[in-house]
Short mmCIF file of C-alpha atoms in Angstrom, two decimals:
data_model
loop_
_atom_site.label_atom_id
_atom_site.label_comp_id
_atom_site.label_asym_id
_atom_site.label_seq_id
_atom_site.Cartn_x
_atom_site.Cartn_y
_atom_site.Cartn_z
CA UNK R 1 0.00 0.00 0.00
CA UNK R 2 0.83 3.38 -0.85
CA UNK R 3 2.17 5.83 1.80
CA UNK R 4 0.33 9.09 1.72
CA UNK R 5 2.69 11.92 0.77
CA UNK R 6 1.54 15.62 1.94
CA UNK R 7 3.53 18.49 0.81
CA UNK R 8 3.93 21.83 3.08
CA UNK R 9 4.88 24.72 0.99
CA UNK R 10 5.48 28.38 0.76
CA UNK R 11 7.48 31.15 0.12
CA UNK R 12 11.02 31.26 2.04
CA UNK R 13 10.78 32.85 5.47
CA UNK R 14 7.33 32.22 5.85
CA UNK R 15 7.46 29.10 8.37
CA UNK R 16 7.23 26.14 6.83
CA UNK R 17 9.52 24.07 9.15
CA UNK R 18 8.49 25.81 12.32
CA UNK R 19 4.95 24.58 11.19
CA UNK R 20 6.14 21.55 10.04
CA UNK R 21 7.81 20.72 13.63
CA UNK R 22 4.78 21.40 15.54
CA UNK R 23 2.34 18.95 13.00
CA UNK R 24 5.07 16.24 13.32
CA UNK R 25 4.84 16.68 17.07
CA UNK R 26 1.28 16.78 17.35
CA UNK R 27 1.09 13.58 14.61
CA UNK R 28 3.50 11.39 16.95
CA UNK R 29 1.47 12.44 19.99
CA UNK R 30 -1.28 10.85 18.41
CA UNK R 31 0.82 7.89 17.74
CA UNK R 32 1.21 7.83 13.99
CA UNK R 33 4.65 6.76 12.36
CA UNK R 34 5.78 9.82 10.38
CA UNK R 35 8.47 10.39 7.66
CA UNK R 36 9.79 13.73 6.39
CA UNK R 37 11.51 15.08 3.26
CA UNK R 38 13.48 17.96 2.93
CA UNK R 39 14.14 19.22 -0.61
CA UNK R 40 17.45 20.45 -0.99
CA UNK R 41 18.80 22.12 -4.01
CA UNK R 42 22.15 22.80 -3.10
CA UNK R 43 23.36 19.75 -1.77
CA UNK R 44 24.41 19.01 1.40
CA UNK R 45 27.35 17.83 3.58
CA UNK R 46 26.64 15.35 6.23
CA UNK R 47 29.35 12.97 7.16
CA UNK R 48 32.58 13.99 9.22
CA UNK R 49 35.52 14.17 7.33
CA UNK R 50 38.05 11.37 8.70
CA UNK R 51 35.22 9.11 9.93
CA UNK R 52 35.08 5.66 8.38
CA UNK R 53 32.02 5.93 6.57
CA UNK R 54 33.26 9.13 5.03
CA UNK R 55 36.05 7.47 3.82
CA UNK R 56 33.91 4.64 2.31
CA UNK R 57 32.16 7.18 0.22
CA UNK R 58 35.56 9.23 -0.32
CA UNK R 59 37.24 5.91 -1.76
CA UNK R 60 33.95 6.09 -4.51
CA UNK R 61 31.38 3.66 -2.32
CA UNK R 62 27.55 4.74 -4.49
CA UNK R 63 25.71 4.17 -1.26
CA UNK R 64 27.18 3.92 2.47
CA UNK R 65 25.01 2.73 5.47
CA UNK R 66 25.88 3.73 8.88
CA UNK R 67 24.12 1.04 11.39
CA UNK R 68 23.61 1.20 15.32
CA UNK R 69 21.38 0.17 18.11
CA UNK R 70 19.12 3.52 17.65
CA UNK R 71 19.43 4.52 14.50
CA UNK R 72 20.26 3.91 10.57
CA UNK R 73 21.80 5.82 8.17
CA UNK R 74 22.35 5.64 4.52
CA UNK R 75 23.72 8.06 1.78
CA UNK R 76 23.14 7.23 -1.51
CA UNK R 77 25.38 9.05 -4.21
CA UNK R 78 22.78 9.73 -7.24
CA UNK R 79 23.67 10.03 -10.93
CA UNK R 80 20.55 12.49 -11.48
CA UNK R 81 17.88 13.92 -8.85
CA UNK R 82 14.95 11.35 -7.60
CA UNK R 83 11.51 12.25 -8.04
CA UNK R 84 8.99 12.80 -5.30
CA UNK R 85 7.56 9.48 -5.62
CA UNK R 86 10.78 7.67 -5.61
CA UNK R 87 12.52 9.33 -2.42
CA UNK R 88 8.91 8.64 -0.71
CA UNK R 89 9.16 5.08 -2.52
CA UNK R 90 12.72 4.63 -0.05
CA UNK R 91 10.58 5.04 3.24
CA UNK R 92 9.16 2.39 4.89
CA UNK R 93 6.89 1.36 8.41
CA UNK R 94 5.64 4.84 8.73
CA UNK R 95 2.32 6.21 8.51
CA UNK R 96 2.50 9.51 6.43
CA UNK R 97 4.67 11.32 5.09
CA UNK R 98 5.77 15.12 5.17
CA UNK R 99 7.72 16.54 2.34
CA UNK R 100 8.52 20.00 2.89
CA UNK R 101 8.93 21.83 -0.26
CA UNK R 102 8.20 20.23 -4.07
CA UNK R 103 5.83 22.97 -4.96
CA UNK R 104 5.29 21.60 -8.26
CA UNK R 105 4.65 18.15 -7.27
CA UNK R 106 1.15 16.72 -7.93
CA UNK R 107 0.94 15.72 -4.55
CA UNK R 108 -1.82 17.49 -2.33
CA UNK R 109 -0.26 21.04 -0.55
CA UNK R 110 -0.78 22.47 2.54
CA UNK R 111 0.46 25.77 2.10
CA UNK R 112 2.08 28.41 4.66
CA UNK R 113 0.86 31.95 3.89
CA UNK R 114 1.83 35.59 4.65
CA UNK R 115 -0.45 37.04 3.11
CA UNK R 116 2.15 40.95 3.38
CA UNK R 117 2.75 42.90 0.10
CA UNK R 118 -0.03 41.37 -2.24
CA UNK R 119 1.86 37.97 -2.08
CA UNK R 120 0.00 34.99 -4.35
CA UNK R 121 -0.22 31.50 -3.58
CA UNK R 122 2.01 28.97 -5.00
CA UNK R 123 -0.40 26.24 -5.00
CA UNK R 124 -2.97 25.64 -7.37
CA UNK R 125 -6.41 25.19 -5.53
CA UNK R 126 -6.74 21.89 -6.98
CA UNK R 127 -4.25 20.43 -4.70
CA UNK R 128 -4.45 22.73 -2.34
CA UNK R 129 -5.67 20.90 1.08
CA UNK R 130 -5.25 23.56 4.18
CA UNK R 131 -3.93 26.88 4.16
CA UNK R 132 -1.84 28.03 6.98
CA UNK R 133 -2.05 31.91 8.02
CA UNK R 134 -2.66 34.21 10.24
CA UNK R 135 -4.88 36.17 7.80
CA UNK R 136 -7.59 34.56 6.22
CA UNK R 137 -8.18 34.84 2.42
CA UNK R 138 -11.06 34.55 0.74
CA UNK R 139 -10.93 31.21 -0.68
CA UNK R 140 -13.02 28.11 -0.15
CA UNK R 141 -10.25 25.92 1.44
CA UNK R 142 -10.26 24.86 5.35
CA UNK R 143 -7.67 27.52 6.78
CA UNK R 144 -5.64 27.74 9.99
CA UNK R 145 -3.43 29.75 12.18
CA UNK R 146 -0.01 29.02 12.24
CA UNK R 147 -0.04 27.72 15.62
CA UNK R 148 -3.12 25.69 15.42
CA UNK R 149 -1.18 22.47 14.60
CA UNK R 150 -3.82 20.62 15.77
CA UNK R 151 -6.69 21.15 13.86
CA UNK R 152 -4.06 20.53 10.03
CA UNK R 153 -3.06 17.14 12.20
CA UNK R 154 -7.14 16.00 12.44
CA UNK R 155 -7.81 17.11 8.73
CA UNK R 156 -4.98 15.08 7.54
CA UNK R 157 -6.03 12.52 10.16
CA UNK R 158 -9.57 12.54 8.26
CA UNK R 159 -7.95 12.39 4.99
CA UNK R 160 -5.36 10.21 4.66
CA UNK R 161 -4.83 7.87 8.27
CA UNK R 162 -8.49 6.86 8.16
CA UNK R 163 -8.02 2.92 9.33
CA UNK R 164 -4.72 3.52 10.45
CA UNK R 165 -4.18 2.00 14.08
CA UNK R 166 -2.40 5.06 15.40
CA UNK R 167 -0.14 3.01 18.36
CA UNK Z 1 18.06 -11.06 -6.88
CA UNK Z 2 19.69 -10.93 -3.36
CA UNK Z 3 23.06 -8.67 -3.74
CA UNK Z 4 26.06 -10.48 -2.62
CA UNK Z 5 27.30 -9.33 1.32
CA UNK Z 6 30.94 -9.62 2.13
CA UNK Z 7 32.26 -9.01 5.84
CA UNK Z 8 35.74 -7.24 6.56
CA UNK Z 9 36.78 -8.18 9.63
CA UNK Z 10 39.72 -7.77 12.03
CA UNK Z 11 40.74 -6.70 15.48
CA UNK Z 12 40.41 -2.83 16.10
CA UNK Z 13 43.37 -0.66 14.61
CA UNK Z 14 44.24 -3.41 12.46
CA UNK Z 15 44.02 -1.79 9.26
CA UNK Z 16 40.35 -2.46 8.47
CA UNK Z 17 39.40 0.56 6.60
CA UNK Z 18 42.56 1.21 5.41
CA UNK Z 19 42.17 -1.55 3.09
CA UNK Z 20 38.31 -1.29 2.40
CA UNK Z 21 38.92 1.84 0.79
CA UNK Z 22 41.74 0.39 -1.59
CA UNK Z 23 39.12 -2.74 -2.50
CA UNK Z 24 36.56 -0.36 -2.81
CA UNK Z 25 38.90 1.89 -5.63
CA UNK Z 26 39.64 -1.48 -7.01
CA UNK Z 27 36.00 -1.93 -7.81
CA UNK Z 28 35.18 0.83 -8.95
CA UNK Z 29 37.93 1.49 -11.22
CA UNK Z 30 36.57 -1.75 -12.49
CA UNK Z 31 33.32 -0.70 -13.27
CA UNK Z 32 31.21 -2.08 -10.54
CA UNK Z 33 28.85 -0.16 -8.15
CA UNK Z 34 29.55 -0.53 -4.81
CA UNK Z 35 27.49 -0.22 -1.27
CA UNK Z 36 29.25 -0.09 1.81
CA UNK Z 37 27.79 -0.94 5.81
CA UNK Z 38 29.48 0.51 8.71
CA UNK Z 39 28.54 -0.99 12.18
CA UNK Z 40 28.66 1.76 15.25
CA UNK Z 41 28.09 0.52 18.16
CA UNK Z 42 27.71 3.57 19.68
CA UNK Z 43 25.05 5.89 18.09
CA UNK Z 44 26.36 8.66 15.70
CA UNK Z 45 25.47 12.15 15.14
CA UNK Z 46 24.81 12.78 11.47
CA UNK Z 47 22.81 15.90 11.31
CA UNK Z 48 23.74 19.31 11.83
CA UNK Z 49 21.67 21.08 14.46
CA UNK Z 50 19.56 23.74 13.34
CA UNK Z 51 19.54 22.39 9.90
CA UNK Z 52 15.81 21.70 8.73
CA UNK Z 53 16.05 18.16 8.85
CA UNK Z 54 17.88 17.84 12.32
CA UNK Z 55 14.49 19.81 13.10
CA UNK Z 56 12.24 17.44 11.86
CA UNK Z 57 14.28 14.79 13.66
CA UNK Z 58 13.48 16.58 16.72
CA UNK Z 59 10.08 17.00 16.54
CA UNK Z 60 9.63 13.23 16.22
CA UNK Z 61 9.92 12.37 12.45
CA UNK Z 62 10.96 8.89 12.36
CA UNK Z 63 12.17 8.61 8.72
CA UNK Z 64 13.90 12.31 7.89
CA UNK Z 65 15.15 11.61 4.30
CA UNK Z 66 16.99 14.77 2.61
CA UNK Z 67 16.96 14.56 -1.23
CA UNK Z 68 19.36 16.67 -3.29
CA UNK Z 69 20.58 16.71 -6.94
CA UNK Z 70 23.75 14.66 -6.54
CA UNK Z 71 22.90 12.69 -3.17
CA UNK Z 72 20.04 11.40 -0.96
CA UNK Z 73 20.70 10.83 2.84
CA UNK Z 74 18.23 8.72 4.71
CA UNK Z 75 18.40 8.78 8.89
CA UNK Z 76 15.50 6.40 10.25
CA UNK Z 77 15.07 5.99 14.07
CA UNK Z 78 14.97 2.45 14.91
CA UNK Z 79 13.37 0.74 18.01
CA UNK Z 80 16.07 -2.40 18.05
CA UNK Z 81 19.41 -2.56 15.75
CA UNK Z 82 18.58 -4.11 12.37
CA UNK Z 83 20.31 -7.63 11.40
CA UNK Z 84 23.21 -7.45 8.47
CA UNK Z 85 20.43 -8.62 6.49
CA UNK Z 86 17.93 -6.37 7.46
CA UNK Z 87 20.61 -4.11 7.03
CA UNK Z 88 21.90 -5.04 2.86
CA UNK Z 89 18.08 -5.25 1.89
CA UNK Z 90 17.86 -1.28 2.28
CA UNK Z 91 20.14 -0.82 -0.40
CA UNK Z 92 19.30 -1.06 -4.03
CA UNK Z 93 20.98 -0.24 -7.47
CA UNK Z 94 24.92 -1.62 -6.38
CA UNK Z 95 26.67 -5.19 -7.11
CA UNK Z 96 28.13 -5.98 -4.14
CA UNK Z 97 27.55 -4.99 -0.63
CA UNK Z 98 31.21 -4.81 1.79
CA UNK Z 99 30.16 -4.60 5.47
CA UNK Z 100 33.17 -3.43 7.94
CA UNK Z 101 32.45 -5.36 11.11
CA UNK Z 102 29.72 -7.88 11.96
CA UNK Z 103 32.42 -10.44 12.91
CA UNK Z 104 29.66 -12.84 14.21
CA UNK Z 105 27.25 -12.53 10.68
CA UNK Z 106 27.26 -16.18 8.70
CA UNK Z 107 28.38 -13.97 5.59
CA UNK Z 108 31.55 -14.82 3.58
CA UNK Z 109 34.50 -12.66 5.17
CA UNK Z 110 37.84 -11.18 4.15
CA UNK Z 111 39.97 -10.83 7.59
CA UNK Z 112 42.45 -7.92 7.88
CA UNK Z 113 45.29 -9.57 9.87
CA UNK Z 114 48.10 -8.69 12.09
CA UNK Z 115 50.18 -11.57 12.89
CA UNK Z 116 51.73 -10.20 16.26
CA UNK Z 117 51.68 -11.53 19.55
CA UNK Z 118 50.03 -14.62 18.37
CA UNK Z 119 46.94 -13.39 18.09
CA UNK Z 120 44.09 -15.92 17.01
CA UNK Z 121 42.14 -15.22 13.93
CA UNK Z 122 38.47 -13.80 14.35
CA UNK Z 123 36.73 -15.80 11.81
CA UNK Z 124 35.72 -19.72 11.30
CA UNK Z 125 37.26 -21.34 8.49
CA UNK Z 126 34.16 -22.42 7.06
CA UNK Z 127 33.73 -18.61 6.38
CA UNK Z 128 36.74 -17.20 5.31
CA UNK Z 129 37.71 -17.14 1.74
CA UNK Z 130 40.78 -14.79 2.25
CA UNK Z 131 42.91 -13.35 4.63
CA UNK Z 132 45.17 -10.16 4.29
CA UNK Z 133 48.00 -9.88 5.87
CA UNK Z 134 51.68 -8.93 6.03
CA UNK Z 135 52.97 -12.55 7.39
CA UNK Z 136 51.44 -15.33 5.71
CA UNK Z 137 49.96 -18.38 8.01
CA UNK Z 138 49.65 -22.14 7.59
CA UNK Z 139 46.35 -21.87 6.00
CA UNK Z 140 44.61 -23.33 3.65
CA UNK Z 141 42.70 -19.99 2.24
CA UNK Z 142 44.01 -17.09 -0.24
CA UNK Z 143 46.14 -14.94 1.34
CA UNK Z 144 46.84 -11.57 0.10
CA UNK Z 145 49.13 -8.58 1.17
CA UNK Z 146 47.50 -5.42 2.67
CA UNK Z 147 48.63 -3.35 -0.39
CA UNK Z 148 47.24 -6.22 -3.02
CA UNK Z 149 43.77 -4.64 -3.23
CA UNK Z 150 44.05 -5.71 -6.81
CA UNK Z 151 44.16 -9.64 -5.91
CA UNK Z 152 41.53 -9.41 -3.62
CA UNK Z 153 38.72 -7.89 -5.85
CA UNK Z 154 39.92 -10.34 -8.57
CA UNK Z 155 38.40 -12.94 -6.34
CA UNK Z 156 35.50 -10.94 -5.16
CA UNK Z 157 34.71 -11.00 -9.06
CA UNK Z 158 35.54 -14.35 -9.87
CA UNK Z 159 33.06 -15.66 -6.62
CA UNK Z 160 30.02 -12.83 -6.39
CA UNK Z 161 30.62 -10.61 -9.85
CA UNK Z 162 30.72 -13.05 -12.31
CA UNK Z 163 28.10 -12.54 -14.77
CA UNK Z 164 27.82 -9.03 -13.80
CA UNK Z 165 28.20 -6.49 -15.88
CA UNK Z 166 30.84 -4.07 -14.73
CA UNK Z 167 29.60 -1.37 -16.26
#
């Protein structure tokens, strides 16, 4: 079965990871398994220099796996950018998933709004789930402050973890 | 089809990754894509904090996966450690999976071996199918010097590549 995917965009600045941290919080109190993706265009440096997995994927290792008690890691070296569906497609055992960011994805949005200086929204209302702001628009979508985590967490609840068990 | 799992093992400073990274070249150079498994026994610390995904991390995501053009990173929170097995079936898309470590795993292994102050070796003979080292023993198994990368991955090939296409 298919993992839901939710994206949460917006413009930069506006709050989309503060946001994001307080519906993961609020998911997990209510005992779902959730999985996040963060889109990131510049690439990134994780591993230490010196350490031994760094020097597996120094000496030209495609993917390296870090693996202890608490936690897994893995670092895959890619020959061209994955899709949204096939980075969701690497996560497994969890319940939903967040990606923050992939504004053009087809996947349905919930977007984070300020609505200062005339700004539009990036989402088309046809995937367009929730909007997040402190000052309503006039559009028929369910909207929410930014703090009112709680409410996004039962409309996605509704949505997508219908018949999930929740633990 | 399962990919083939090979163990490097050896006592602690004995030269372990030292010579992982030469085999590793070796492959490579020959064409073959590589995954590599590091085991930590003691919990790492991947993330940066402050970075976006170190903050979904925090708020309780239990998958954080950050996708970028050249490189995907995947850090999943795990309630027991994962077997080797458990461990190899994560990664896709390579030829031949090297795992540093897991001494006690029923996998074939290569032992990294320092002949001084008769130490014993780690692994079963029933396992082994070659043994690098700088002072040859009374064994009936390949033996290979540390800086003979070359030999080594000739035999990887010749037992787990063959058929492969070395791309």
């Amino acid at each position: 079965m298919m993992i839901p995917v939710v994206c949460i965009v917006g413009e930069s600045g506006v709050g989309k990871t503060t946001f994001l941290e307080k519906l993961i919080a609020e998911l997990k109190r209510r005992g779902y398994r959730v999985g996040t993706i963060k889109h990131n265009v510049h690439g990134f440096q994780l591993d230490k220099p010196g350490k031994d997995s760094w020097r597996h994927a120094r000496a030209g290792s495609d993917v390296v796996v870090i693996s202890s008690p608490g936690k897994l890691a893995l670092i895959e070296r890619l020959e061209r950018e994955l899709t949204l569906d096939e980075v969701a497609a690497r996560i497994t055992g969890v319940d939903l998933i967040l990606a923050e960011g992939y504004k053009r994805s087809d996947k349905p949005k919930i977007e984070v709004f300020r609505g200062e200086g005339g700004n539009e929204l990036l989402s088309t209302p046809d995937k367009l789930i929730a909007l997040v702001t402190n000052q309503p628009l006039d559009l028929d979508v369910p909207q929410f402050d930014p703090n009112d985590a709680a409410s996004v967490a039962s409309l996605l609840e509704a949505h997508f973890l219908h018949g999930s068990d929740g633990r």
